Coordinates of C-alpha atoms in Angstrom, one line a residue:
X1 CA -50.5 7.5 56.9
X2 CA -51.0 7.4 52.9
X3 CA -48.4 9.0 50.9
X4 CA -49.1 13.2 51.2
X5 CA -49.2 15.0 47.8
X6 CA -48.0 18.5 50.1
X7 CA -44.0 19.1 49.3
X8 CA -44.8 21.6 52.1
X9 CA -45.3 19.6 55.3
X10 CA -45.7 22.4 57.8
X11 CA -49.5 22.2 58.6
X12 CA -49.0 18.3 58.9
X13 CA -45.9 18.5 61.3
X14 CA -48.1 20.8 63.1
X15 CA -50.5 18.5 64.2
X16 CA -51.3 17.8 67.3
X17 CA -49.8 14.4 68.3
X18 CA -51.8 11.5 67.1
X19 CA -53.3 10.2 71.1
X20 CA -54.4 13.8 71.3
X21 CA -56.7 13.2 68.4
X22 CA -60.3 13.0 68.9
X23 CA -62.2 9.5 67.8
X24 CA -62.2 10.2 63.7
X25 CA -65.1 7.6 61.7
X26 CA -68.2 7.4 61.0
X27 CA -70.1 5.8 63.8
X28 CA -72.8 4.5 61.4
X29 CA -70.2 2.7 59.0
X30 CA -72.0 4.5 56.1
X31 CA -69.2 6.6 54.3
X32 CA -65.9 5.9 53.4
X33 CA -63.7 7.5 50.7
X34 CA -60.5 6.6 48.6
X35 CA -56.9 6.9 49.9
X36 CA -56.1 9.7 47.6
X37 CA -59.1 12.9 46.6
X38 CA -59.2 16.4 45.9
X39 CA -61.8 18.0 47.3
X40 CA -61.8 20.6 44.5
X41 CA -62.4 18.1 41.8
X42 CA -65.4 16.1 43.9
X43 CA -67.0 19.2 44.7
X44 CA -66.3 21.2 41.3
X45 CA -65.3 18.8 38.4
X46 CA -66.7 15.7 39.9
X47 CA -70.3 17.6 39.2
X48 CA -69.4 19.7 36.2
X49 CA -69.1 16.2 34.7
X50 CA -72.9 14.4 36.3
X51 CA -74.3 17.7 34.9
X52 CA -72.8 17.5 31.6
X53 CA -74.3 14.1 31.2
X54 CA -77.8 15.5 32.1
X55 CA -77.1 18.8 29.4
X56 CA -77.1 20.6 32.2
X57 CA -73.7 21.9 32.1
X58 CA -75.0 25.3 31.4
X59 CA -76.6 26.0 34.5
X60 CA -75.8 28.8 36.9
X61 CA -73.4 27.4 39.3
X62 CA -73.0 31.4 41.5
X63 CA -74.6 34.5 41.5
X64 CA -72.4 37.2 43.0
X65 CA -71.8 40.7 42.8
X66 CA -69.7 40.1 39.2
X67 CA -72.8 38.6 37.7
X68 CA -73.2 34.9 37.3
X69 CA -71.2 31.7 36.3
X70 CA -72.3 28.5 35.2
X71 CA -70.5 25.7 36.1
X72 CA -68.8 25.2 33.0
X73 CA -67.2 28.6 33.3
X74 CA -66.9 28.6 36.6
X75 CA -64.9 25.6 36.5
X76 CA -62.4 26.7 33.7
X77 CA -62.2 30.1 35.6
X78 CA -61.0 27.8 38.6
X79 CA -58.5 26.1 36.3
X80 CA -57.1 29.3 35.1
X81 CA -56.4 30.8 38.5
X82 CA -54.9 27.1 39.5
X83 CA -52.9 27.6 36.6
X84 CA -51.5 31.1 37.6
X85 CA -50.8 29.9 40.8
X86 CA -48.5 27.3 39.9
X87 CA -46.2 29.7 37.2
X88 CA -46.9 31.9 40.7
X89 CA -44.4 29.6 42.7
X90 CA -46.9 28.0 44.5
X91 CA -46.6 24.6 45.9
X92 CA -48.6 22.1 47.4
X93 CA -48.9 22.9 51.2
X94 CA -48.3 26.3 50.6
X95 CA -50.5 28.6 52.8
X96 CA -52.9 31.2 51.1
X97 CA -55.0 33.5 52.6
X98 CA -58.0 34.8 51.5
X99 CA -59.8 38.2 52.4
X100 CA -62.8 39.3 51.1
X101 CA -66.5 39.2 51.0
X102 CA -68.2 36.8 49.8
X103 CA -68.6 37.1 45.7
X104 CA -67.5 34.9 42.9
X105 CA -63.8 35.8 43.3
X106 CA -63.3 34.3 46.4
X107 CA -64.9 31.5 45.9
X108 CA -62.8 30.7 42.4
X109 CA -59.9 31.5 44.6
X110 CA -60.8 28.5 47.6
X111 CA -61.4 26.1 44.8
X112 CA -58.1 27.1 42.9
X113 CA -56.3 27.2 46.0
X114 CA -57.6 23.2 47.3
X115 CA -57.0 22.0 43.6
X116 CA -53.0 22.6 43.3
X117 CA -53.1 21.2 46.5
X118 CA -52.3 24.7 48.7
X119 CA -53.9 24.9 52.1
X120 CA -56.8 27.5 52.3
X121 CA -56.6 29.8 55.3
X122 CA -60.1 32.0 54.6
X123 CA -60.5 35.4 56.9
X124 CA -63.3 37.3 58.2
X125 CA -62.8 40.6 55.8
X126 CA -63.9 43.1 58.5
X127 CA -61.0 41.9 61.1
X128 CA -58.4 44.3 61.9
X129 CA -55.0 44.1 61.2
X130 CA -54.0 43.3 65.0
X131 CA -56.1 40.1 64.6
X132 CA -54.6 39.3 60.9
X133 CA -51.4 39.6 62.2
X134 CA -51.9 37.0 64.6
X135 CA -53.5 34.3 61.9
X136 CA -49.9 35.5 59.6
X137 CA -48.0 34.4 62.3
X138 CA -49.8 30.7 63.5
X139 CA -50.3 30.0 60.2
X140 CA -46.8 30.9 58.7
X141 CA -48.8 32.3 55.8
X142 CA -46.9 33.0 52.5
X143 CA -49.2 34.2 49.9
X144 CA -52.4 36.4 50.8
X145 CA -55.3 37.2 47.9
X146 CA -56.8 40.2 49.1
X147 CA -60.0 42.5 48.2
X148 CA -58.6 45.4 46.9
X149 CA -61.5 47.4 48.8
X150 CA -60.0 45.8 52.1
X151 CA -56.3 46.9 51.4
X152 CA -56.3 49.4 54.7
X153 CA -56.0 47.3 57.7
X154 CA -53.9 44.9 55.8
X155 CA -51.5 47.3 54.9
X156 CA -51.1 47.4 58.7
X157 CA -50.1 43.8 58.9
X158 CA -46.8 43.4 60.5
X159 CA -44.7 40.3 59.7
X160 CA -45.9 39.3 56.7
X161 CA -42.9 38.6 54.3
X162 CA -44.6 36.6 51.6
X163 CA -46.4 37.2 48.2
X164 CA -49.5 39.8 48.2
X165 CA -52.5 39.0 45.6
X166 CA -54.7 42.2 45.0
X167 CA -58.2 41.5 43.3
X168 CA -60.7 43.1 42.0
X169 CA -60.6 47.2 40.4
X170 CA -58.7 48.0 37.3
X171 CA -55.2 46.3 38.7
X172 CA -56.8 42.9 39.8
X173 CA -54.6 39.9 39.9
X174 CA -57.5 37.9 38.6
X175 CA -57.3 39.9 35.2
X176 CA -53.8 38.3 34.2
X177 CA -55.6 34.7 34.4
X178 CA -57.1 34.7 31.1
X179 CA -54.1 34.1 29.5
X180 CA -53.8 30.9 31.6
X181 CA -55.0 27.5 30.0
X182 CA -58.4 26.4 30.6
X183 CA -57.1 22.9 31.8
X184 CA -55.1 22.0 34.7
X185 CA -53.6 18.7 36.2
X186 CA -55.1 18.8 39.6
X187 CA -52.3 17.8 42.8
X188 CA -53.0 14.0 43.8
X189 CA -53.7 15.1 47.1
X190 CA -54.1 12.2 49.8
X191 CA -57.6 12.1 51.4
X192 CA -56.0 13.2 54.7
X193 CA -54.4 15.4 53.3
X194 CA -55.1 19.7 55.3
X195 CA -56.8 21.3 53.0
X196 CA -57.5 24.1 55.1
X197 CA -56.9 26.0 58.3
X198 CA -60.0 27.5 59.8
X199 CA -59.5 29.9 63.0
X200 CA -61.7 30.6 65.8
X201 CA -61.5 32.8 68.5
X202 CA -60.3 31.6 72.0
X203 CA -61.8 32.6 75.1
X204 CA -59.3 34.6 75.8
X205 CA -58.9 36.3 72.5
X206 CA -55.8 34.1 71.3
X207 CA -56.8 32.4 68.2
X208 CA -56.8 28.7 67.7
X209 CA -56.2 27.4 64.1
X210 CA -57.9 24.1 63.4
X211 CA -57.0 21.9 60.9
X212 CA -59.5 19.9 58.3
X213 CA -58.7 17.1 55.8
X214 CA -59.8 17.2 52.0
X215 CA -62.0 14.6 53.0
X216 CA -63.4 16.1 56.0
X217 CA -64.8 19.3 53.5
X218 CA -67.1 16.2 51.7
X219 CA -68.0 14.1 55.3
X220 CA -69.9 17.7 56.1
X221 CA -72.4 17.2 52.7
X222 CA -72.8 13.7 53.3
X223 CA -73.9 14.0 56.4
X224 CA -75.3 17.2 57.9
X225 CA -76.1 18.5 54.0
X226 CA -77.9 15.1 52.7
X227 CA -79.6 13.9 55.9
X228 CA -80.6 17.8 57.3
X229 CA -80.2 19.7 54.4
X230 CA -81.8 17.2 51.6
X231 CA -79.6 19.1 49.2
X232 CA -80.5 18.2 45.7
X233 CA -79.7 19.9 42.4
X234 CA -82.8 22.1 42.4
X235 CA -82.1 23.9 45.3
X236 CA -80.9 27.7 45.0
X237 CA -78.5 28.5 48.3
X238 CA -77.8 31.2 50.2
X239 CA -77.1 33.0 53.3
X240 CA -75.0 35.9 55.3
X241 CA -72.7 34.5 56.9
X242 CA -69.0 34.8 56.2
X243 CA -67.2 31.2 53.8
X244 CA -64.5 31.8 56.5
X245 CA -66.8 31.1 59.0
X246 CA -67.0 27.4 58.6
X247 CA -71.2 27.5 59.1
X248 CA -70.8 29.8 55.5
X249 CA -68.5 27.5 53.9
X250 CA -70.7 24.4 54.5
X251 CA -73.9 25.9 53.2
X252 CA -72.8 28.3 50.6
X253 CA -70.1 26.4 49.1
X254 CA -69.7 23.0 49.8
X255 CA -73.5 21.9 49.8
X256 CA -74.3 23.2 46.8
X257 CA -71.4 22.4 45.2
X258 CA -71.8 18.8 46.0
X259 CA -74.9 17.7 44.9
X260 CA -74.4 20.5 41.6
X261 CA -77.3 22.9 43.1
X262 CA -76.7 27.1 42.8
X263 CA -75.4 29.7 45.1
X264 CA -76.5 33.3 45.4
X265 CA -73.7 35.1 47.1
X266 CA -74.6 38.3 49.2
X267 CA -71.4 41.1 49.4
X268 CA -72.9 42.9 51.8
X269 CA -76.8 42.5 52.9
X270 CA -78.7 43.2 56.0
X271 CA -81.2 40.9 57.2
X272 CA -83.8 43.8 56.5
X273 CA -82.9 43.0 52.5
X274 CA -83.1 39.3 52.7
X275 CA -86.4 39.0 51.5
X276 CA -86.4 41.1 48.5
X277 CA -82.9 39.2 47.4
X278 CA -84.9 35.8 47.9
X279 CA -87.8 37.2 45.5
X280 CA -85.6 38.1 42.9
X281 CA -83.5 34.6 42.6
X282 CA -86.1 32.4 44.3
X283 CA -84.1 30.8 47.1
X284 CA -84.9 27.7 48.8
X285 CA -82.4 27.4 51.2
X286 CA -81.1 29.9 53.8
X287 CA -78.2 29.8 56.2
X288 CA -77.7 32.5 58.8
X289 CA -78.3 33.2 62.7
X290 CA -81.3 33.6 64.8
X291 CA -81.2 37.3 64.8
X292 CA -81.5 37.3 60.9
X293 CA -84.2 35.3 61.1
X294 CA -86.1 38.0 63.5
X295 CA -85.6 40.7 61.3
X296 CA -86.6 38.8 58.3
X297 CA -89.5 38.2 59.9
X298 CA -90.3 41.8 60.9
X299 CA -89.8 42.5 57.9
X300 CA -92.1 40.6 56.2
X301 CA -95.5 41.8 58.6
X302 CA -94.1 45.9 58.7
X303 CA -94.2 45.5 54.6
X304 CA -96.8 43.2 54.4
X305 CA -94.7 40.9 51.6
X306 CA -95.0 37.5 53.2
X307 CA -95.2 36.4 49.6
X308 CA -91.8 37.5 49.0
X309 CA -90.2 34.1 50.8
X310 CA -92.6 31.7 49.1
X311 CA -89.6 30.2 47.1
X312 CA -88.2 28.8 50.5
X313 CA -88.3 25.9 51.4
X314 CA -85.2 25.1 54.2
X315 CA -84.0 27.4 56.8
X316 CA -81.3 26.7 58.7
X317 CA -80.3 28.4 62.3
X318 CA -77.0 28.2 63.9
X319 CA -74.0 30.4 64.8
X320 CA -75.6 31.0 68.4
X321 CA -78.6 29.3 70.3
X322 CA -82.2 29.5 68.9
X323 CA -85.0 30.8 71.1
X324 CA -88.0 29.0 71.1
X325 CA -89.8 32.2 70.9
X326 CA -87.9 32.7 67.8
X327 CA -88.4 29.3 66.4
X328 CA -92.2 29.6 67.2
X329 CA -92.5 33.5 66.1
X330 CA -91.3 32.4 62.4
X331 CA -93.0 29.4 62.5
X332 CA -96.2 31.4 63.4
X333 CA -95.6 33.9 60.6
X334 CA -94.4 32.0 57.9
X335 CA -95.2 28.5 58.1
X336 CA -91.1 28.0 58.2
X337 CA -90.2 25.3 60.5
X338 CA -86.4 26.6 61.5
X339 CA -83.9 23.7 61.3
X340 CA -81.4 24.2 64.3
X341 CA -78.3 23.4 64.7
X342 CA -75.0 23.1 66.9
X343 CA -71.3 23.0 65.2
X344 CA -68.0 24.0 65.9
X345 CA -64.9 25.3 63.8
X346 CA -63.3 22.2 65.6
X347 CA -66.0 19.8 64.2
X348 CA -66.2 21.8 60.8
X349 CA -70.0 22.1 60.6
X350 CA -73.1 20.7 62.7
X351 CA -73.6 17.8 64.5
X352 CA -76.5 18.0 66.7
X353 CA -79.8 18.8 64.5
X354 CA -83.2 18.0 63.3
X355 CA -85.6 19.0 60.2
X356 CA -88.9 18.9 58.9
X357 CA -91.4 16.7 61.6
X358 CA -88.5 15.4 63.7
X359 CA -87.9 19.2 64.8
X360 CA -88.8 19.8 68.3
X361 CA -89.4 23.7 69.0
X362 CA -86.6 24.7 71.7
X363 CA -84.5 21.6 71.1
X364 CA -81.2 21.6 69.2
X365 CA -81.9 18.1 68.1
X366 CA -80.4 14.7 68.0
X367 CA -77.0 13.6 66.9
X368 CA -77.1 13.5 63.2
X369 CA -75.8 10.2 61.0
X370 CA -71.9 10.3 61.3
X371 CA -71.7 11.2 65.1
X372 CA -72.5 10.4 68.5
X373 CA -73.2 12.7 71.4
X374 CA -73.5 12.6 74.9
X375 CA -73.8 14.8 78.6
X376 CA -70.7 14.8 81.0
X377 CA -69.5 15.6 83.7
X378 CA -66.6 17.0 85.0
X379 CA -64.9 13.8 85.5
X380 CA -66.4 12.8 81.8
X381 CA -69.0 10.7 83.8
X382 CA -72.6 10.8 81.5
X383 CA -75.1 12.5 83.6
X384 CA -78.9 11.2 83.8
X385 CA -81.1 12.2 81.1
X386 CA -82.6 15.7 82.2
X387 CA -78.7 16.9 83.9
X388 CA -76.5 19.6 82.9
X389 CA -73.1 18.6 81.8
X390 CA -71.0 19.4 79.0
X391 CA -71.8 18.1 76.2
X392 CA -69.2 15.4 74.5
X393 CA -69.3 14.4 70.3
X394 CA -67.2 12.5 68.4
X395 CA -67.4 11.4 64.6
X396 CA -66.3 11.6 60.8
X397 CA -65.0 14.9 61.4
X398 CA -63.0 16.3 64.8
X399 CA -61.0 18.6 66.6
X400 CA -57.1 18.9 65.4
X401 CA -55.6 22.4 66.6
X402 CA -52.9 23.7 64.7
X403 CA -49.5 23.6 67.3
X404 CA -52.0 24.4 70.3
X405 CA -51.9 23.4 74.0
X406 CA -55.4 23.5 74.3
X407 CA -56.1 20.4 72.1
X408 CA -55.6 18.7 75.6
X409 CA -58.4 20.6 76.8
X410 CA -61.1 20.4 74.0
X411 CA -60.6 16.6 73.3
X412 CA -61.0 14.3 76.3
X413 CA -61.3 10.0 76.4
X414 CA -61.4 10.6 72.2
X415 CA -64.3 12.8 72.3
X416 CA -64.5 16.3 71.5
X417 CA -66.0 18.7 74.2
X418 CA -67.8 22.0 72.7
X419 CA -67.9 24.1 75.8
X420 CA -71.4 24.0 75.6
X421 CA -73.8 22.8 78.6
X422 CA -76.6 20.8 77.5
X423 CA -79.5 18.3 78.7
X424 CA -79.9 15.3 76.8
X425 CA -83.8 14.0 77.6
X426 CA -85.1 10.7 77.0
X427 CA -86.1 10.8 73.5
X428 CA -82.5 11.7 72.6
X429 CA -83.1 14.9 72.2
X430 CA -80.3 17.9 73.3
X431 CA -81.2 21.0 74.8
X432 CA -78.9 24.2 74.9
X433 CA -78.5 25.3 78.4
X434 CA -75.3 27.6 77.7
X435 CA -72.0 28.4 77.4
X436 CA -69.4 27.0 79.8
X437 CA -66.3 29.4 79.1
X438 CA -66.0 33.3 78.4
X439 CA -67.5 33.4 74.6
X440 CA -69.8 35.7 73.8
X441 CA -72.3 34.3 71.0
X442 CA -73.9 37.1 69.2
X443 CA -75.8 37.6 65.8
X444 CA -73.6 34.2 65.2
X445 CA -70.5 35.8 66.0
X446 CA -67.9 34.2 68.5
X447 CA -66.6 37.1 70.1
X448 CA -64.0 36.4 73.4
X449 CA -64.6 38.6 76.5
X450 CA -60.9 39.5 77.4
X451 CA -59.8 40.5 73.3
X452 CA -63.1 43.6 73.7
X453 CA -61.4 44.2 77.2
X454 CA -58.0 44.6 75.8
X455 CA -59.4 47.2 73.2
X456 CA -61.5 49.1 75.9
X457 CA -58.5 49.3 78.0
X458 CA -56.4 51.0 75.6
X459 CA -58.6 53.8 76.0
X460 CA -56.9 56.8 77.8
X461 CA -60.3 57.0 80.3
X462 CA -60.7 54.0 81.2
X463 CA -59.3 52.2 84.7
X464 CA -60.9 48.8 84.6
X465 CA -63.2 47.1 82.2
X466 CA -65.3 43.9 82.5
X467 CA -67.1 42.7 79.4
X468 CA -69.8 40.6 79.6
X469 CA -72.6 38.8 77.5
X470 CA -76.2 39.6 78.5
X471 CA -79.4 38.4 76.9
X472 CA -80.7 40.2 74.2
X473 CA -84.1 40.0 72.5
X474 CA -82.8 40.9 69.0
X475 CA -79.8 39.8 69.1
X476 CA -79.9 36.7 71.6
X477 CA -76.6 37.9 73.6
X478 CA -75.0 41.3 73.0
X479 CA -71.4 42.5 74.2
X480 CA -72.1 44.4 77.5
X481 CA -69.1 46.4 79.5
X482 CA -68.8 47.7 82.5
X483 CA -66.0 50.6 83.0
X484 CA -64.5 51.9 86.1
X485 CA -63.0 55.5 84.5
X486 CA -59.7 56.9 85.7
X487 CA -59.4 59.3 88.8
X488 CA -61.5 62.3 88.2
X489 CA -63.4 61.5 85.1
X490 CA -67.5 61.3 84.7
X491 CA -68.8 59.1 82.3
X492 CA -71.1 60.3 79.9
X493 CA -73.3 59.8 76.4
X494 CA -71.0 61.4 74.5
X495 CA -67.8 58.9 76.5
X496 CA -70.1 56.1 75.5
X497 CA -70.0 56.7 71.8
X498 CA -65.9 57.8 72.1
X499 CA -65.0 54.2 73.4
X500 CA -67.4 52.2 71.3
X501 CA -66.0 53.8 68.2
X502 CA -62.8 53.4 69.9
X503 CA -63.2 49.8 70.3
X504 CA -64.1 49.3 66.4
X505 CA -60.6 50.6 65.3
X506 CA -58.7 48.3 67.1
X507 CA -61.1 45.3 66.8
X508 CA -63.1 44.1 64.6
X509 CA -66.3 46.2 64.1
X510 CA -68.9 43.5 65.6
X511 CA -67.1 42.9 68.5
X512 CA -67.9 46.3 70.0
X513 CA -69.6 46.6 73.1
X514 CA -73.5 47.2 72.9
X515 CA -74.2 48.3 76.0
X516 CA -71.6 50.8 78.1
X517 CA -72.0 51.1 82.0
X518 CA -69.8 53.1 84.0
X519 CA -69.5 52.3 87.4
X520 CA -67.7 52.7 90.7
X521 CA -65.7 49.7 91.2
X522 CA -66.1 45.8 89.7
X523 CA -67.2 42.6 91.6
X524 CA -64.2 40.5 92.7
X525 CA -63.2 37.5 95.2
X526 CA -61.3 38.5 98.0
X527 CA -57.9 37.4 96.7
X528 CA -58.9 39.4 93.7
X529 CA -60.3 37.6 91.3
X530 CA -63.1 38.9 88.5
X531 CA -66.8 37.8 89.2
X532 CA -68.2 38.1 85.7
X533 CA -71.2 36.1 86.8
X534 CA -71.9 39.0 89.0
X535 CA -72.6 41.2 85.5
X536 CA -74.6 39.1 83.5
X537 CA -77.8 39.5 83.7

C-alpha cells in the first residue's frame, strides 16, 4: 500500500481483509492514476485552473437555493470552510457527517471535507434519528454539519459524543468562514486513500457502510460519466435525487465537476415542478428515477408545455428498474431516449448501461468501459445466454464494506454480486428480471422489508406484520403490508392512516407502507417460517 496521508486510520483498519476484496482495475487497461490525489483538487481546483485558461473562470459552477457560485468563488468558499476545519481540530481521517438537502452548502462542505483529507459520511436528511444513530455508531462519527432546519430528529441522536456543525439561519457555522484565508494547503492524500463512507440499507434493515477511495470518486466520470454521460463543459446538470445517495453524487456533483460543466441543485422539488425548473435554467442533463420520469411526462401533455424540456438533451434512469412502457411512453412523448442504468452503493455508480442508438428499449444495457459482467449461478457457474442467474461484475471500482460479515456474501471468486437476477442475451445485452433478496426498490429508494416491519410492530394494534413490495404503475414497486391486529380489534380507514403516520415517525418518511391490508392470519411453512412470496402480487 502507498504511504496514507490519514493520521486517523480507523476507516482503513476497518477494511475488510484484502482476499475478501472484490477484483479492483480496469478491465480495458484505459485509466490509471497517480500514487498520491485529492479528489477535491481534480474535481474542483484541477478545473477552476482548465477554465481559467479558457477565461472562463467566471462561469456558474451551482445554482442552489443561496443563489449561484461560479467556480472561482465556489472554490475559495471551499478553501475557507477547509480552512475552519483545520483551526476546528480536524484531522485527516476524521469522520464528518453531513445532513442536509441538497444546496450549495452541502456541497462546499463534501469538497472541504475530501480536501483536508477527512472522510465524508453524507446522509439522507429525511432519516430518523433511530437510523442516524446507527450510521454514528458504524461509522464512529466525530464531527456532524447539520441543516439547521433538520436539527429535530438529530437532537434525538443517542451516542454521539463529538463536535456538532449547525448551518444555515442567523447562527450558521458557515458564517464564521469568511474570516478564514482564501487559500489552503490541500492533505497529500494517497490515491487509495477512503475518501468516503457511503451507507445502504441491508435487507434486513442493518446498515452496511461501504467504503470508496479518492480515486474511485474520478474512475465513476471516466467511465460511466464520459462514455454514457458525454459530459462536456456545456452541459447544465441536475436531478432529485439525494448527493448521499451515491446515483446523486455521481451526477450532480462529481460529473459536472469533472469535466467543469454546471449544477442546478433542487432543495426540495416534485417531479410535477421538474419541467418548469428545466425552462428556467435550460438543463441538458437529468438524473432521477423512473417514476420521476412518469410524472414529468404527465406533466408535460396535462399542461400542454412539451416545449418546456427542449433544453434536454440526456436523461438518465436508475435507482430502481425501468419499464419498457416507461421507456417507450417518454420516448413517445418527447423524443427522449431514456439512458438506463444499474449501480450499487457497493460499486459507487453504474455499470451496466447504454445511450443514444446503442439503447435497447426494456434492456439495462451492456457492461460499460471499466467492467465486466456476467449471469451465475448458485454455484457461480455462467448460465446460457437467455437464463436467470445472478448477475456478477467486477471493475475499477468494487465492494469494500466497512467492519461487515456480509462482504463474504456480496463478493464471491473476486466478483461482486448485486442481488439482482438478470438475463444476459446474445448481443451482450442484460435484462432486469428482479430482485433476489428482501429490498424493496421504490421511486429509487432502497427500502428493507423487515426495518418498515419493525416500525409497524411497534404499534399498540398490531399482532403480526408482513411487508412486501408489489408492482406499481406509478411508482414501479410500492411498500405493501399486511397486518394481523391484536385480539379483538377491527381494522379500519381511519387504523390505516393511524399506522402509516405511525410508521413515518419512527422511519424515515418514504419508507411508509402504501398499501395497508388487514387480514386474519399470514402465510407460513409448517415449521413456521414467513412465505412473503405468497403476498406479492
Amino acid at each position: 500500500m502507498i504511504r496514507s496521508g490519514h493520521i486517523d486510520t480507523f476507516s482503513r483498519d476497518s477494511l475488510p481483509p484484502e482476499n475478501l476484496w472484490p477484483i479492483l482495475e480496469d478491465p480495458d487497461q484505459r485509466i490509471s492514476y497517480p500514487d498520491r490525489l485529492n479528489a477535491a483538487v481534480e474535481l474542483l481546483e484541477s478545473s477552476c485552473k482548465r477554465l481559467a485558461e479558457s477565461s472562463s473562470e467566471n462561469k456558474i459552477a451551482l445554482f442552489g437555493a443561496e443563489g449561484s457560485m461560479s467556480y472561482k468563488e465556489f472554490d475559495r468558499y471551499v478553501k475557507q470552510i477547509a480552512n475552519y476545519f483545520e483551526d476546528l481540530g480536524v484531522k485527516p481521517g476524521n469522520r464528518i457527517l453531513l445532513r442536509g438537502p441538497n444546496n450549495i452548502s452541502i456541497v462546499a462542505l463534501w469538497f472541504a471535507a475530501l480536501r483536508v483529507g477527512a472522510v465524508v459520511v453524507t446522509t439522507i436528511h429525511l432519516q430518523r434519528a433511530s437510523e442516524i444513530e446507527k450510521i454514528v455508531e458504524i461509522g464512529k462519527i466525530q464531527f456532524a454539519a447539520v441543516d439547521h432546519r433538520y436539527l429535530d430528529e438529530w437532537s434525538a441522536v443517542a451516542g454521539f459524543s463529538g463536535s456538532l456543525l449547525v448551518y444555515g439561519g442567523d447562527e450558521s457555522f458557515l458564517n464564521k468562514v469568511a474570516s478564514f484565508p482564501g487559500e489552503h494547503r490541500p492533505c497529500d492524500t494517497a490515491a487509495d486513500d477512503v475518501a468516503l463512507l457511503a451507507f445502504t440499507s441491508g435487507s434486513t434493515g442493518q446498515p452496511k457502510s461501504t467504503i470508496h477511495f479518492h480515486r474511485d470518486l474520478l474512475a465513476i466520470a471516466d467511465t460511466f460519466g464520459r462514455e454514457i454521460v458525454q459530459a462536456d463543459e456545456s452541459d447544465i446538470f441536475s436531478g432529485t435525487p439525494p448527493i448521499a445517495f451515491t446515483f446523486g453524487l455521481g451526477g450532480l456533483v462529481i460529473f459536472p465537476f469533472r469535466v467543469g460543466a454546471s449544477t442546478v441543485l433542487l432543495e426540495a422539488t416534485p417531479p410535477a415542478q421538474l419541467p418548469d425548473a428545466i425552462e428556467k435554467y435550460q438543463i441538458t442533463a437529468l438524473f432521477t428515477a423512473p417514476t420521476a420520469y412518469r410524472v414529468i411526462l404527465a406533466t408535460l401533455i396535462k399542461d400542454n408545455s412539451l416545449p418546456k424540456i427542449k433544453s434536454l438533451k440526456k436523461c438518465i434512469s436508475a435507482g430502481e428498474h425501468l419499464p419498457k412502457s416507461t421507456w417507450e411512453s417518454f420516448y413517445e412523448g418527447t423524443g427522449i431516449k431514456l439512458i438506463d442504468g444499474i449501480g450499487a452503493t457497493e460499486m459507487l455508480h453504474i455499470f451496466i448501461s447504454a445511450s443514444g442508438d446503442e439503447i435497447i428499449p426494456g434492456m439495462t444495457g451492456r457492461a460499460i468501459k471499466g467492467y465486466r459482467a456476467k449471469v451465475v449461478d448458485e454455484d457461480f457457474n455462467e448460465v446460457a445466454d437467455g437464463e436467470i442467474g445472478r448477475l456478477a461484475v467486477y471493475g475499477i471500482t468494487g465492494c469494500r464494506y466497512l467492519n461487515d460479515e456480509r462482504q463474504k456474501v456480496y463478493v464471491e471468486n473476486g466478483w461482486n454480486l448485486t442481488g439482482d437476477l438478470y438475463i444476459r442475451h446474445s448481443n451482450g445485452y442484460f435484462q432486469y428480471q428482479s430482485r433476489s433478496d428482501d429490498m424493496i426498490i421504490s421511486s429509487g429508494y432502497n427500502i428493507a422489508a423487515p426495518e418498515v416491519e419493525n416500525a409497524i410492530l411497534t404499534h399498540p394494534s398490531v399482532s403480526e406484520v408482513a411487508v412486501v413490495g408489489q408492482p406499481d404503475g406509478d411508482r414501479g414497486t410500492i411498500v405493501a403490508s399486511f397486518i394481523v391486529l391484536k385480539e379483538g380489534l377491527e381494522g379500519s380507514d381511519l387504523l390505516v392512516k393511524e399506522i402509516q403516520d405511525h410508521v413515518k415517525k419512527k422511519i424515515s418518511p418514504y419508507k411508509y407502507p402504501r398499501k395497508v391490508e388487514f387480514v386474519p392470519s399470514l402465510p407460513k411453512t409448517t415449521t413456521g417460517k414467513l412465505q412473503r412470496f405468497r403476498l406479492k402480487n
